[in-house]
Amino acid sequence: MCGIFGIVMDREQVLGPVLVESGRRLAYRGYDSVGCATVAADGTIDLRKGVGRIEDVSVQLDFSAMRGIRGITQLRWATFGAPSYANAQPHLDSDGDMVGAHNGNVVNNVQMRELFIREGLTVRGSNDGETCVHAVERHFDRNGGDMLAAIRAAYADLEGDYAFVITHHGDQRLYAIKKGSGLVAGLGDGLSCISSDLPSILPITRRIVRIRDGEIVVLSPNAVELYNVQDGSRIQRPEERYDGPIEVAEKGGYPHFMLKEIHEEPTVAGELLHLLQSSPHVERFLGALTATGDRPAYLVGCGTSYHACLLGAYYFNQVAHRAVVPVLAPQFIEQYGESVGPEDTAVFVSQSGETKDVLNAIKVMRKRGGRVLGVLNVLGSSLMQQSDAYLPLACGYEISVPATKTFVNQCVLFLYLAYRLAGRNTDELQALPGLLAQCLADTDGPAREVANYVGKWSALHYLGYGITHPIALEAALKLKEITYAHCEGMFSSEFKHGPLSAVHDGYPVLFVTAPQDEMMMINHVNEVTTRGGRSIAIAAEHPALRSNVQDYLVVPPSNRFLFPILATLPAQLIAYHMSVGRGIDPDFPRNLSKTLTVD
Ligand code: F6R
């Protein structure tokens, strides 16, 4: 949620293009508003910002033409203050001498704003990013103009988790602070920069410095200096060289990143399986999962990642005969936070590796002395740094806000681990990439037709039985997320216990049915069709099931365990086509952000 980027050069130049490109690479973090500020060599601040997405606002306000020796970009996901010009970031201080922007949540924002207003500062909006700027301004004015001291004092005033970047027009440096939200610095020839995330830094430099909580960063053209916010002491940390790939956020001929990422699923699944065969961390994972004795391990995540945990629990039970407990991250704290201990293992699953709810749960697990394992896509993320051992999802960057390929690989990873625990031959899984490719080719056309039909409805249901229940939940989440229709995912046998009353003429219900469950599912299908509902099956070919439904998306034949992963693809395609059919951009659904670093 929210992205910040800042850069300091050794001489004034046109900074607009680098600010726009960095912003574009952070757009997945928020797209309610966007702004850029530059400071010229003579100290003049040029601030341009507006509501909307970077592609549009940057053109309307001609960001590319902005010149300066220092610059800041901010992408906003609204928390405090509705999306508006006043709440768009960056923000100026009262007299326009400072400009800054933040990411995160200042939870005492309202109280701080009231204080500023009482003290006579010029408060223009209700956003907590503005609060960060005034918090620094206030101490700066009192202490005779020492930025570092002012930021340290502001830190003591600001409650919550955040990161911000700020500069004074008369100072050649840019300052940043990290408290809970991601921050990484870069060093190049005659420049330094800072960002919420690596993708916006890598096109500029591969020399990076990772910032930790409680650190202030002072950026000048040739140096990145770190200071401890508590006592002001200097921290020495050598720069690292990052040699990973620079992911280019290009659509590669697809109309949307989401469709491109769905089409990457066969490839990334194959790459993950290959990587798992040789990863030294797999043994540590398996050891930690079995070291709990009779106590089950926990699989912890949020949203789509949680749905993968749900499927993981079926895999561990049905393939490896081991119980694991899938649990939402905040629920883990409330339900198990007082009972876990050193003998317990929890696997924290997060695409971004930055989800605050997940990091909160890790804190509890650490405090209780338990083992922390991570499953993540973003290397270098907080989750990776805080795990005793981690496994990467190896998907490359997922740009589109709805998680697609990372969900598939989370499920593949759990299935692989379950096979290993069961001592089952993992070669069986090698068929998966080919089956995924076939599934995409076979179901895209039918998914379009189903999307045409369900697109006329504002409410619908997805039902799954047992091992396909997590897929029904995930399919419903994806559909809600990018079509704005209401869609509920349920265990199919539960439907008759109340929700069946939603069914009337033509009401769409999609049944995700695994091999061996067809005859059971026919009962649930008929409860819908006899009441005039339209039953749509996602299943491998099964004549009896076919004769009971109105539409059938045929998934290639496979074993029972591969099926849920394959069935995910038509569900993602239905959501995608329905979203596009409704004129929505599935990559940037309203109100959402790819990385949720707030409570
Ligand atoms: C939905 C989606 C979200 C995320 C959730 C957790 O498509 O992407 O539900 O799954 O916000 O994010 P991570 O996996 O980054 O912790």
Coordinates of C-alpha atoms and ligand atoms in Angstrom, one line a residue:
M1 CA 0.0 0.0 0.0
C2 CA 1.5 3.3 -1.2
G3 CA 4.9 3.5 -2.8
I4 CA 7.5 6.2 -2.4
F5 CA 10.6 6.9 -4.4
G6 CA 13.3 9.6 -4.1
I7 CA 16.4 10.4 -5.9
V8 CA 19.4 12.8 -5.4
M9 CA 21.6 13.8 -8.3
D10 CA 24.9 15.6 -8.4
R11 CA 23.6 18.3 -10.8
E12 CA 20.3 19.6 -11.9
Q13 CA 18.7 17.9 -14.9
V14 CA 15.4 16.7 -16.3
L15 CA 14.2 14.2 -13.6
G16 CA 10.7 13.7 -14.9
P17 CA 11.3 10.5 -16.9
V18 CA 13.1 8.7 -14.0
L19 CA 10.4 9.7 -11.6
V20 CA 7.6 8.5 -13.9
E21 CA 9.4 5.2 -14.6
S22 CA 10.0 4.5 -10.9
G23 CA 6.4 5.4 -10.2
R24 CA 5.2 3.1 -12.9
R25 CA 7.2 0.3 -11.3
L26 CA 5.5 1.0 -7.9
A27 CA 2.0 1.4 -9.3
Y28 CA 1.0 -2.0 -8.0
R29 CA 1.2 -0.5 -4.5
G30 CA -1.5 2.1 -5.0
Y31 CA -3.2 4.0 -7.8
D32 CA -5.7 6.3 -6.1
S33 CA -3.5 9.3 -6.8
V34 CA 0.1 10.0 -7.9
G35 CA 2.5 13.0 -7.5
C36 CA 6.0 14.1 -8.2
A37 CA 8.1 16.8 -6.6
T38 CA 11.4 18.2 -7.8
V39 CA 13.8 20.6 -6.2
A40 CA 15.9 22.7 -8.5
A41 CA 19.5 23.7 -7.7
D42 CA 18.3 27.1 -6.6
G43 CA 15.8 25.5 -4.2
T44 CA 12.6 26.0 -6.2
I45 CA 10.1 23.2 -5.5
D46 CA 7.9 22.0 -8.4
L47 CA 5.0 19.9 -7.1
R48 CA 2.6 18.2 -9.4
K49 CA 0.0 15.7 -8.3
G50 CA -3.5 14.5 -9.1
V51 CA -6.1 11.8 -8.6
G52 CA -5.9 8.8 -10.9
R53 CA -3.3 6.5 -12.4
I54 CA 0.2 7.4 -13.2
E55 CA -0.2 6.8 -17.0
D56 CA -3.0 9.5 -17.1
V57 CA -1.9 12.0 -14.4
S58 CA 1.7 12.0 -15.6
V59 CA 0.6 13.0 -19.1
Q60 CA -2.0 15.6 -17.9
L61 CA 0.5 17.3 -15.7
D62 CA 3.6 16.7 -17.9
F63 CA 5.7 15.1 -15.2
S64 CA 8.3 14.2 -17.9
A65 CA 9.3 17.9 -18.2
M66 CA 10.1 18.3 -14.5
R67 CA 13.7 19.4 -13.7
G68 CA 15.6 19.2 -10.5
I69 CA 18.5 18.0 -8.5
R70 CA 16.3 16.0 -6.2
G71 CA 13.0 14.4 -6.8
I72 CA 10.2 12.4 -5.1
T73 CA 7.4 10.3 -6.5
Q74 CA 4.5 8.9 -4.5
L75 CA 1.8 6.4 -5.5
R76 CA -1.2 6.4 -3.1
W77 CA -3.5 3.8 -1.8
A78 CA -6.0 5.8 0.3
T79 CA -6.3 5.2 4.0
F80 CA -6.5 8.5 5.8
G81 CA -8.4 10.9 3.6
A82 CA -10.4 10.2 0.4
P83 CA -8.5 10.4 -2.9
S84 CA -8.3 14.1 -3.7
Y85 CA -5.8 16.7 -4.8
A86 CA -5.3 17.8 -1.2
N87 CA -4.7 14.3 0.0
A88 CA -2.5 13.3 -2.9
Q89 CA 1.2 13.1 -2.1
P90 CA 3.9 14.5 -1.9
H91 CA 3.0 17.3 0.5
L92 CA 4.5 20.7 1.3
D93 CA 5.0 21.9 4.8
S94 CA 3.3 25.2 5.9
D95 CA 5.5 27.6 4.1
G96 CA 6.5 25.4 1.2
D97 CA 10.1 24.9 2.3
M98 CA 9.9 21.2 2.6
V99 CA 8.3 18.5 0.6
G100 CA 7.8 14.8 1.5
A101 CA 5.7 11.7 1.0
H102 CA 5.0 8.6 3.0
N103 CA 3.9 5.0 2.8
G104 CA 2.0 3.3 5.7
N105 CA -0.3 4.4 8.5
V106 CA 0.2 7.1 11.1
V107 CA -2.5 5.9 13.6
N108 CA -2.5 9.1 15.7
N109 CA -3.0 11.2 12.5
V110 CA -6.2 12.9 13.7
Q111 CA -4.7 14.0 17.0
M112 CA -1.5 15.2 15.3
R113 CA -3.5 17.2 12.8
E114 CA -5.5 18.9 15.6
L115 CA -2.2 19.7 17.3
F116 CA -0.7 21.2 14.1
I117 CA -3.9 23.3 13.6
R118 CA -3.8 24.6 17.2
E119 CA -0.1 25.5 16.7
G120 CA -0.9 27.5 13.5
L121 CA 0.6 25.2 10.9
T122 CA -1.1 25.1 7.5
V123 CA -2.9 21.8 7.2
R124 CA -4.3 21.3 3.7
G125 CA -5.8 17.8 3.8
S126 CA -6.5 14.9 6.1
N127 CA -3.8 12.5 4.9
D128 CA -1.2 11.1 7.2
G129 CA 1.6 11.7 4.7
E130 CA 1.0 15.4 5.3
T131 CA 1.2 14.7 9.0
C132 CA 4.7 13.3 8.6
V133 CA 5.8 16.5 6.8
H134 CA 4.4 18.8 9.5
A135 CA 5.8 16.6 12.2
V136 CA 9.3 17.2 10.8
E137 CA 8.6 20.9 10.1
R138 CA 7.5 21.6 13.6
H139 CA 10.8 20.3 15.2
F140 CA 12.9 21.7 12.4
D141 CA 11.6 25.2 13.0
R142 CA 12.2 24.8 16.8
N143 CA 15.7 23.3 16.6
G144 CA 17.2 25.8 14.3
G145 CA 17.1 23.8 11.1
D146 CA 18.7 20.4 11.9
M147 CA 16.8 17.9 9.6
L148 CA 18.3 14.8 11.3
A149 CA 17.3 15.9 14.8
A150 CA 13.8 17.0 13.5
I151 CA 13.2 13.6 12.0
R152 CA 14.2 11.9 15.2
A153 CA 11.9 14.0 17.2
A154 CA 9.0 13.5 14.7
Y155 CA 9.6 9.7 15.0
A156 CA 8.8 10.0 18.7
D157 CA 5.5 11.8 17.9
L158 CA 4.3 9.6 15.1
E159 CA 2.6 6.3 16.1
G160 CA 2.0 3.5 13.6
D161 CA 4.1 1.8 10.9
Y162 CA 5.3 3.9 8.0
A163 CA 8.2 5.0 5.9
F164 CA 8.7 8.5 4.6
V165 CA 11.0 10.5 2.4
I166 CA 11.5 14.3 2.8
T167 CA 13.8 17.1 1.8
H168 CA 14.2 20.8 2.6
H169 CA 14.7 23.2 -0.3
G170 CA 17.9 24.6 1.1
D171 CA 19.5 21.2 1.9
Q172 CA 21.3 19.2 -0.8
R173 CA 20.2 15.9 0.8
L174 CA 17.1 13.7 0.9
Y175 CA 16.1 12.1 4.1
A176 CA 14.1 8.9 4.7
I177 CA 13.0 6.9 7.7
K178 CA 11.7 3.3 8.1
K179 CA 9.4 2.1 10.8
G180 CA 7.5 -1.0 9.7
S181 CA 7.1 -0.3 6.0
G182 CA 9.6 -1.5 3.3
L183 CA 12.5 0.7 2.2
V184 CA 15.6 0.0 0.2
A185 CA 18.3 2.5 -1.0
G186 CA 20.4 2.5 -4.1
L187 CA 23.8 4.0 -5.0
G188 CA 24.9 4.9 -8.5
D189 CA 27.4 7.2 -10.2
G190 CA 26.7 10.6 -8.9
L191 CA 23.3 9.7 -7.5
S192 CA 21.6 7.9 -4.7
C193 CA 18.0 6.8 -4.5
I194 CA 15.4 5.3 -2.1
S195 CA 12.3 3.3 -2.7
S196 CA 9.6 1.2 -1.1
D197 CA 10.7 -1.7 -3.3
L198 CA 13.5 -2.9 -5.5
P199 CA 11.9 -2.9 -8.9
S200 CA 12.0 0.9 -9.1
I201 CA 15.7 1.0 -8.1
L202 CA 17.1 -1.8 -10.3
P203 CA 16.9 0.0 -13.6
I204 CA 19.0 2.8 -12.0
T205 CA 21.6 0.8 -10.0
R206 CA 22.4 -2.6 -8.7
R207 CA 24.3 -1.4 -5.7
I208 CA 21.7 -1.4 -2.9
V209 CA 21.5 -0.9 0.9
R210 CA 18.7 -2.6 2.7
I211 CA 17.2 -0.4 5.4
R212 CA 16.0 -1.7 8.7
D213 CA 13.3 -0.5 11.1
G214 CA 14.4 2.4 13.3
E215 CA 16.9 3.8 10.7
I216 CA 17.1 7.2 9.2
V217 CA 18.7 7.4 5.7
V218 CA 20.5 10.4 4.5
L219 CA 21.0 10.4 0.8
S220 CA 23.5 12.6 -1.1
P221 CA 24.8 12.1 -4.6
N222 CA 27.7 9.9 -3.5
A223 CA 26.6 8.4 -0.3
V224 CA 23.8 6.6 1.6
E225 CA 24.3 7.2 5.3
L226 CA 22.4 5.4 8.0
Y227 CA 21.6 6.7 11.5
N228 CA 19.9 5.1 14.5
V229 CA 16.7 7.0 15.2
Q230 CA 16.9 6.4 18.9
D231 CA 20.3 7.7 19.7
G232 CA 21.4 9.4 16.5
S233 CA 24.5 7.2 16.2
R234 CA 25.9 6.4 12.8
I235 CA 25.3 2.8 11.5
Q236 CA 27.8 1.2 9.1
R237 CA 26.3 -1.2 6.6
P238 CA 28.2 -2.3 3.4
E239 CA 26.2 -2.0 0.2
E240 CA 25.2 -5.2 -1.5
R241 CA 25.2 -6.0 -5.2
Y242 CA 21.9 -7.3 -6.5
D243 CA 22.4 -9.6 -9.5
G244 CA 18.9 -10.9 -9.9
P245 CA 16.9 -10.1 -13.0
I246 CA 15.4 -6.7 -13.7
E247 CA 11.8 -7.6 -14.3
V248 CA 10.5 -5.5 -17.1
A249 CA 6.9 -4.6 -16.5
E250 CA 5.8 -5.2 -20.1
K251 CA 2.6 -6.9 -21.2
G252 CA 4.4 -8.9 -23.9
G253 CA 1.6 -8.5 -26.4
Y254 CA -1.2 -9.4 -23.9
P255 CA -3.9 -6.7 -23.3
H256 CA -3.4 -7.0 -19.5
F257 CA -0.8 -8.2 -17.1
M258 CA -3.3 -10.6 -15.5
L259 CA -3.8 -12.5 -18.8
K260 CA 0.0 -12.6 -19.4
E261 CA 0.5 -13.9 -15.8
I262 CA -2.1 -16.6 -16.2
H263 CA -0.4 -17.7 -19.4
E264 CA 2.9 -17.8 -17.6
E265 CA 1.5 -20.4 -15.1
P266 CA 2.7 -23.5 -17.0
T267 CA 6.2 -22.2 -17.3
V268 CA 6.6 -21.0 -13.7
A269 CA 5.1 -24.2 -12.3
G270 CA 7.8 -26.1 -14.3
E271 CA 10.5 -23.8 -13.1
L272 CA 9.4 -24.1 -9.4
L273 CA 9.3 -27.9 -9.6
H274 CA 12.8 -27.9 -11.1
L275 CA 14.0 -25.5 -8.3
L276 CA 12.5 -27.6 -5.5
Q277 CA 14.3 -30.7 -6.7
S278 CA 17.6 -28.9 -5.9
S279 CA 16.7 -26.5 -3.1
P280 CA 18.6 -27.1 0.2
H281 CA 15.7 -25.5 2.0
V282 CA 13.3 -28.3 1.2
E283 CA 14.9 -30.7 3.7
R284 CA 14.8 -28.0 6.4
F285 CA 11.1 -27.4 5.6
L286 CA 10.4 -31.1 5.8
G287 CA 12.4 -31.4 9.0
A288 CA 10.6 -28.5 10.6
L289 CA 7.2 -29.8 9.5
T290 CA 7.8 -33.1 11.1
A291 CA 9.7 -31.8 14.2
T292 CA 6.4 -30.8 15.8
G293 CA 5.7 -34.4 17.0
D294 CA 2.0 -34.9 17.3
R295 CA 1.3 -31.2 17.1
P296 CA 0.2 -30.0 13.7
A297 CA 2.2 -27.3 11.9
Y298 CA 0.4 -24.1 10.9
L299 CA 0.0 -22.7 7.4
V300 CA -0.6 -18.9 7.7
G301 CA -1.6 -16.4 5.1
C302 CA -4.1 -13.8 4.0
G303 CA -6.5 -13.6 1.0
T304 CA -5.4 -15.7 -1.9
S305 CA -2.3 -17.0 -0.1
Y306 CA -4.6 -18.2 2.7
H307 CA -6.7 -20.1 0.1
A308 CA -3.4 -21.8 -0.9
C309 CA -2.9 -22.7 2.7
L310 CA -6.4 -24.3 2.8
L311 CA -5.5 -26.4 -0.2
G312 CA -2.2 -27.2 1.4
A313 CA -4.0 -28.6 4.4
Y314 CA -5.9 -31.0 2.2
Y315 CA -2.7 -32.1 0.5
F316 CA -0.9 -32.7 3.7
N317 CA -3.8 -34.7 5.0
Q318 CA -4.7 -36.7 1.9
V319 CA -1.3 -37.3 0.4
A320 CA 1.0 -37.4 3.5
H321 CA -1.6 -38.2 6.2
R322 CA -0.4 -35.3 8.3
A323 CA -2.6 -32.7 9.9
V324 CA -1.7 -29.1 9.4
V325 CA -3.8 -26.1 10.5
P326 CA -4.5 -23.5 7.8
V327 CA -5.2 -20.2 9.5
L328 CA -5.6 -16.5 8.5
A329 CA -2.7 -14.5 9.8
P330 CA -4.6 -12.2 12.2
Q331 CA -6.6 -15.2 13.4
F332 CA -3.4 -17.1 14.1
I333 CA -2.5 -14.4 16.7
E334 CA -6.0 -14.5 18.3
Q335 CA -6.6 -18.2 18.2
Y336 CA -3.1 -19.7 18.7
G337 CA -0.9 -16.8 19.9
E338 CA -1.1 -17.9 23.5
S339 CA -0.7 -21.6 23.0
V340 CA 2.2 -22.0 20.4
G341 CA 5.6 -22.6 21.7
P342 CA 9.2 -23.6 20.8
E343 CA 8.1 -27.1 19.6
D344 CA 5.7 -25.5 17.0
T345 CA 6.3 -24.7 13.3
A346 CA 4.4 -22.1 11.3
V347 CA 4.8 -21.7 7.5
F348 CA 4.0 -18.1 6.6
V349 CA 2.8 -17.7 3.0
S350 CA 2.9 -14.4 1.2
Q351 CA 3.5 -13.4 -2.4
S352 CA 4.8 -10.0 -1.5
G353 CA 6.4 -11.1 1.8
E354 CA 5.4 -7.7 3.1
T355 CA 1.8 -8.2 4.2
K356 CA 1.5 -6.5 7.6
D357 CA -1.0 -9.1 9.0
V358 CA 1.5 -11.8 8.2
L359 CA 4.5 -9.9 9.7
N360 CA 2.4 -9.3 12.9
A361 CA 1.8 -13.0 13.2
I362 CA 5.5 -13.8 12.7
K363 CA 6.3 -11.4 15.6
V364 CA 4.0 -13.5 17.9
M365 CA 5.5 -16.7 16.7
R366 CA 9.0 -15.4 17.4
K367 CA 8.0 -14.2 20.8
R368 CA 6.7 -17.6 21.7
G369 CA 9.9 -19.2 20.4
G370 CA 8.4 -21.2 17.5
R371 CA 10.0 -22.0 14.1
V372 CA 9.2 -19.5 11.3
L373 CA 9.2 -20.8 7.8
G374 CA 8.5 -18.6 4.8
V375 CA 7.0 -19.2 1.3
L376 CA 7.3 -16.0 -0.7
N377 CA 7.7 -14.6 -4.2
V378 CA 9.6 -11.4 -3.5
L379 CA 13.2 -12.2 -2.7
G380 CA 14.7 -9.9 -0.1
S381 CA 11.2 -9.2 1.4
S382 CA 10.7 -8.9 5.1
L383 CA 9.2 -12.4 5.2
M384 CA 12.4 -13.8 3.7
Q385 CA 14.6 -11.9 6.1
Q386 CA 12.5 -13.0 9.1
S387 CA 12.3 -16.7 8.2
D388 CA 14.5 -19.5 9.6
A389 CA 14.2 -21.1 6.2
Y390 CA 12.2 -20.0 3.1
L391 CA 11.1 -21.4 -0.2
P392 CA 10.7 -19.0 -3.2
L393 CA 7.7 -19.3 -5.5
A394 CA 9.9 -18.5 -8.4
C395 CA 7.2 -16.7 -10.4
G396 CA 9.1 -13.5 -11.3
Y397 CA 7.3 -10.3 -10.5
E398 CA 3.5 -10.5 -10.4
I399 CA 2.4 -7.0 -11.6
S400 CA -1.4 -7.5 -11.8
V401 CA -3.1 -6.8 -8.5
P402 CA -5.1 -10.1 -8.5
A403 CA -2.7 -12.9 -7.6
T404 CA -2.8 -15.7 -10.2
K405 CA 0.5 -17.4 -11.0
T406 CA 1.7 -17.0 -7.4
F407 CA -1.4 -18.9 -6.2
V408 CA -0.8 -21.7 -8.6
N409 CA 2.8 -22.0 -7.5
Q410 CA 1.9 -21.9 -3.8
C411 CA -0.4 -24.9 -4.4
V412 CA 2.3 -26.6 -6.5
L413 CA 4.8 -26.1 -3.6
F414 CA 2.5 -27.5 -1.0
L415 CA 1.7 -30.5 -3.2
Y416 CA 5.4 -31.1 -3.8
L417 CA 6.1 -31.0 0.0
A418 CA 3.2 -33.3 0.7
Y419 CA 4.5 -35.8 -1.9
R420 CA 8.0 -35.6 -0.3
L421 CA 6.5 -36.2 3.2
A422 CA 4.6 -39.1 1.9
G423 CA 7.7 -40.6 0.2
R424 CA 5.8 -40.5 -3.1
N425 CA 7.6 -40.1 -6.4
T426 CA 7.6 -36.4 -7.3
D427 CA 8.1 -37.4 -11.0
E428 CA 4.3 -37.7 -11.2
L429 CA 4.2 -33.9 -10.8
Q430 CA 6.3 -33.3 -13.9
A431 CA 3.1 -33.7 -16.0
L432 CA 1.8 -30.5 -14.4
P433 CA 3.2 -27.8 -16.7
G434 CA 2.0 -29.6 -19.8
L435 CA -1.5 -30.2 -18.2
L436 CA -1.7 -26.5 -17.2
A437 CA -0.8 -25.4 -20.8
Q438 CA -3.5 -27.8 -22.2
C439 CA -6.0 -26.6 -19.7
L440 CA -5.4 -23.0 -20.7
A441 CA -5.9 -23.8 -24.4
D442 CA -9.0 -25.9 -23.8
T443 CA -10.8 -23.7 -21.3
D444 CA -10.2 -20.2 -22.6
G445 CA -13.0 -20.3 -25.2
P446 CA -15.6 -21.9 -22.8
A447 CA -14.5 -19.5 -20.0
R448 CA -15.4 -16.5 -22.3
E449 CA -18.9 -18.0 -22.9
V450 CA -19.5 -18.6 -19.3
A451 CA -18.2 -15.1 -18.5
N452 CA -20.7 -13.7 -21.0
Y453 CA -23.5 -15.5 -19.1
V454 CA -22.5 -14.8 -15.5
G455 CA -21.5 -11.2 -16.5
K456 CA -25.2 -10.4 -16.6
W457 CA -25.6 -11.3 -12.9
S458 CA -24.7 -9.2 -9.9
A459 CA -24.5 -12.2 -7.6
L460 CA -23.5 -15.9 -8.0
H461 CA -21.9 -18.8 -6.2
Y462 CA -18.9 -21.1 -6.6
L463 CA -19.2 -24.4 -4.8
G464 CA -16.5 -26.9 -4.2
Y465 CA -16.4 -30.2 -2.3
G466 CA -13.5 -31.2 -0.1
I467 CA -10.3 -30.6 -1.9
T468 CA -11.9 -28.2 -4.4
H469 CA -13.5 -26.0 -1.6
P470 CA -10.3 -23.8 -1.5
I471 CA -10.6 -23.4 -5.2
A472 CA -14.2 -22.3 -4.9
L473 CA -13.2 -19.7 -2.3
E474 CA -10.3 -18.5 -4.5
A475 CA -12.5 -18.4 -7.7
A476 CA -15.1 -16.3 -5.8
L477 CA -12.4 -14.0 -4.4
K478 CA -11.0 -13.4 -7.9
L479 CA -14.3 -12.8 -9.4
K480 CA -15.4 -10.3 -6.7
E481 CA -12.1 -8.6 -6.8
I482 CA -12.0 -7.7 -10.5
T483 CA -15.7 -7.7 -11.6
Y484 CA -17.3 -6.0 -8.5
A485 CA -20.1 -8.6 -8.6
H486 CA -20.9 -10.4 -5.4
C487 CA -19.7 -14.0 -5.5
E488 CA -19.6 -16.4 -2.6
G489 CA -17.5 -19.5 -2.5
M490 CA -18.8 -22.4 -0.3
F491 CA -18.5 -26.0 0.6
S492 CA -21.1 -27.5 -1.8
S493 CA -22.9 -29.6 0.9
E494 CA -23.4 -26.5 3.0
F495 CA -25.3 -24.7 0.2
K496 CA -28.6 -26.4 1.1
H497 CA -28.2 -25.2 4.7
G498 CA -29.5 -21.7 3.8
P499 CA -27.9 -20.1 0.8
L500 CA -29.9 -22.3 -1.6
S501 CA -32.7 -19.7 -1.2
A502 CA -30.6 -17.4 -3.5
V503 CA -31.4 -19.7 -6.4
H504 CA -34.1 -18.6 -8.9
D505 CA -34.5 -18.7 -12.6
G506 CA -31.1 -18.8 -14.3
Y507 CA -29.1 -18.0 -11.1
P508 CA -25.5 -19.1 -11.8
V509 CA -23.8 -21.7 -9.6
L510 CA -20.4 -23.0 -10.6
F511 CA -19.3 -26.4 -9.3
V512 CA -15.6 -27.2 -9.1
T513 CA -15.6 -31.0 -9.0
A514 CA -12.5 -33.2 -8.5
P515 CA -12.2 -36.7 -9.8
Q516 CA -14.0 -39.2 -7.5
D517 CA -16.3 -36.5 -6.2
E518 CA -18.6 -36.3 -9.2
M519 CA -21.4 -38.5 -7.9
M520 CA -21.5 -36.6 -4.6
M521 CA -21.5 -33.3 -6.5
I522 CA -24.4 -34.4 -8.7
N523 CA -26.7 -34.3 -5.6
H524 CA -25.6 -30.7 -5.0
V525 CA -26.0 -29.8 -8.7
N526 CA -29.5 -31.1 -8.8
E527 CA -30.5 -29.1 -5.7
V528 CA -29.8 -26.1 -7.8
T529 CA -31.1 -27.1 -11.2
T530 CA -34.5 -28.3 -9.9
R531 CA -35.0 -24.8 -8.6
G532 CA -34.3 -23.2 -11.9
G533 CA -30.7 -22.3 -11.3
R534 CA -28.0 -22.7 -14.0
S535 CA -25.3 -25.2 -13.0
I536 CA -21.9 -24.8 -14.6
A537 CA -19.3 -27.6 -14.0
I538 CA -15.5 -27.2 -13.9
A539 CA -14.4 -30.8 -14.0
A540 CA -12.6 -33.5 -16.0
E541 CA -14.9 -35.2 -18.5
H542 CA -17.6 -37.2 -16.6
P543 CA -20.7 -38.3 -18.6
A544 CA -23.0 -38.5 -15.5
L545 CA -22.0 -35.0 -14.3
R546 CA -22.3 -33.6 -17.8
S547 CA -25.9 -34.8 -18.2
N548 CA -26.8 -32.9 -15.0
V549 CA -25.4 -29.4 -15.8
Q550 CA -26.1 -26.7 -18.3
D551 CA -22.4 -25.7 -19.0
Y552 CA -19.2 -27.7 -18.7
L553 CA -15.6 -26.5 -18.7
V554 CA -13.6 -29.6 -19.3
V555 CA -10.3 -29.8 -17.4
P556 CA -7.7 -32.3 -18.8
P557 CA -7.7 -35.7 -17.1
S558 CA -5.2 -35.9 -14.2
N559 CA -5.0 -37.3 -10.7
R560 CA -7.2 -36.0 -7.9
F561 CA -4.4 -33.9 -6.4
L562 CA -3.4 -32.0 -9.6
F563 CA -7.1 -31.3 -10.4
P564 CA -7.6 -28.3 -8.0
I565 CA -4.5 -26.6 -9.5
L566 CA -5.8 -27.1 -13.0
A567 CA -9.3 -26.0 -12.2
T568 CA -7.9 -22.7 -10.9
L569 CA -7.1 -21.7 -14.5
P570 CA -10.7 -21.6 -16.0
A571 CA -11.8 -19.9 -12.8
Q572 CA -9.2 -17.2 -13.3
L573 CA -10.1 -16.9 -17.0
I574 CA -13.8 -16.5 -16.2
A575 CA -13.1 -13.7 -13.8
Y576 CA -10.7 -12.1 -16.3
H577 CA -13.1 -12.2 -19.2
M578 CA -16.1 -11.0 -17.1
S579 CA -14.0 -8.1 -15.8
V580 CA -13.0 -7.0 -19.3
G581 CA -16.6 -7.5 -20.5
R582 CA -17.7 -5.0 -17.8
G583 CA -15.1 -2.5 -18.9
I584 CA -13.0 -2.9 -15.8
D585 CA -9.2 -3.0 -15.9
P586 CA -8.5 -6.3 -14.1
D587 CA -4.9 -5.2 -13.4
F588 CA -6.0 -2.3 -11.2
P589 CA -9.3 -3.0 -9.6
R590 CA -10.7 -0.1 -7.6
N591 CA -9.8 0.4 -3.9
L592 CA -7.0 -2.3 -3.9
S593 CA -3.3 -2.5 -3.6
K594 CA -0.9 -5.3 -4.4
T595 CA 1.1 -5.0 -1.2
L596 CA -0.8 -4.4 2.0
T597 CA 1.6 -3.1 4.6
V598 CA -1.1 -1.8 6.9
D599 CA -3.1 -3.4 9.7
Ligands
F6R1 C1 -6.1 -11.4 -4.3 C2 -4.9 -11.0 -3.6 C3 -4.9 -10.8 -2.2 C4 -3.5 -11.3 -1.6 C5 -3.4 -10.9 -0.1 C6 -2.2 -11.4 0.5 O1 -6.0 -11.6 -5.6 O2 -3.9 -10.9 -4.3 O3 -5.9 -11.4 -1.5 O4 -3.4 -12.6 -1.7 O5 -3.5 -9.5 0.0 O6 -1.0 -10.9 -0.1 P1 0.4 -11.6 0.0 O7 0.3 -12.9 -0.6 O8 1.3 -10.7 -0.7 O9 0.6 -11.7 1.5

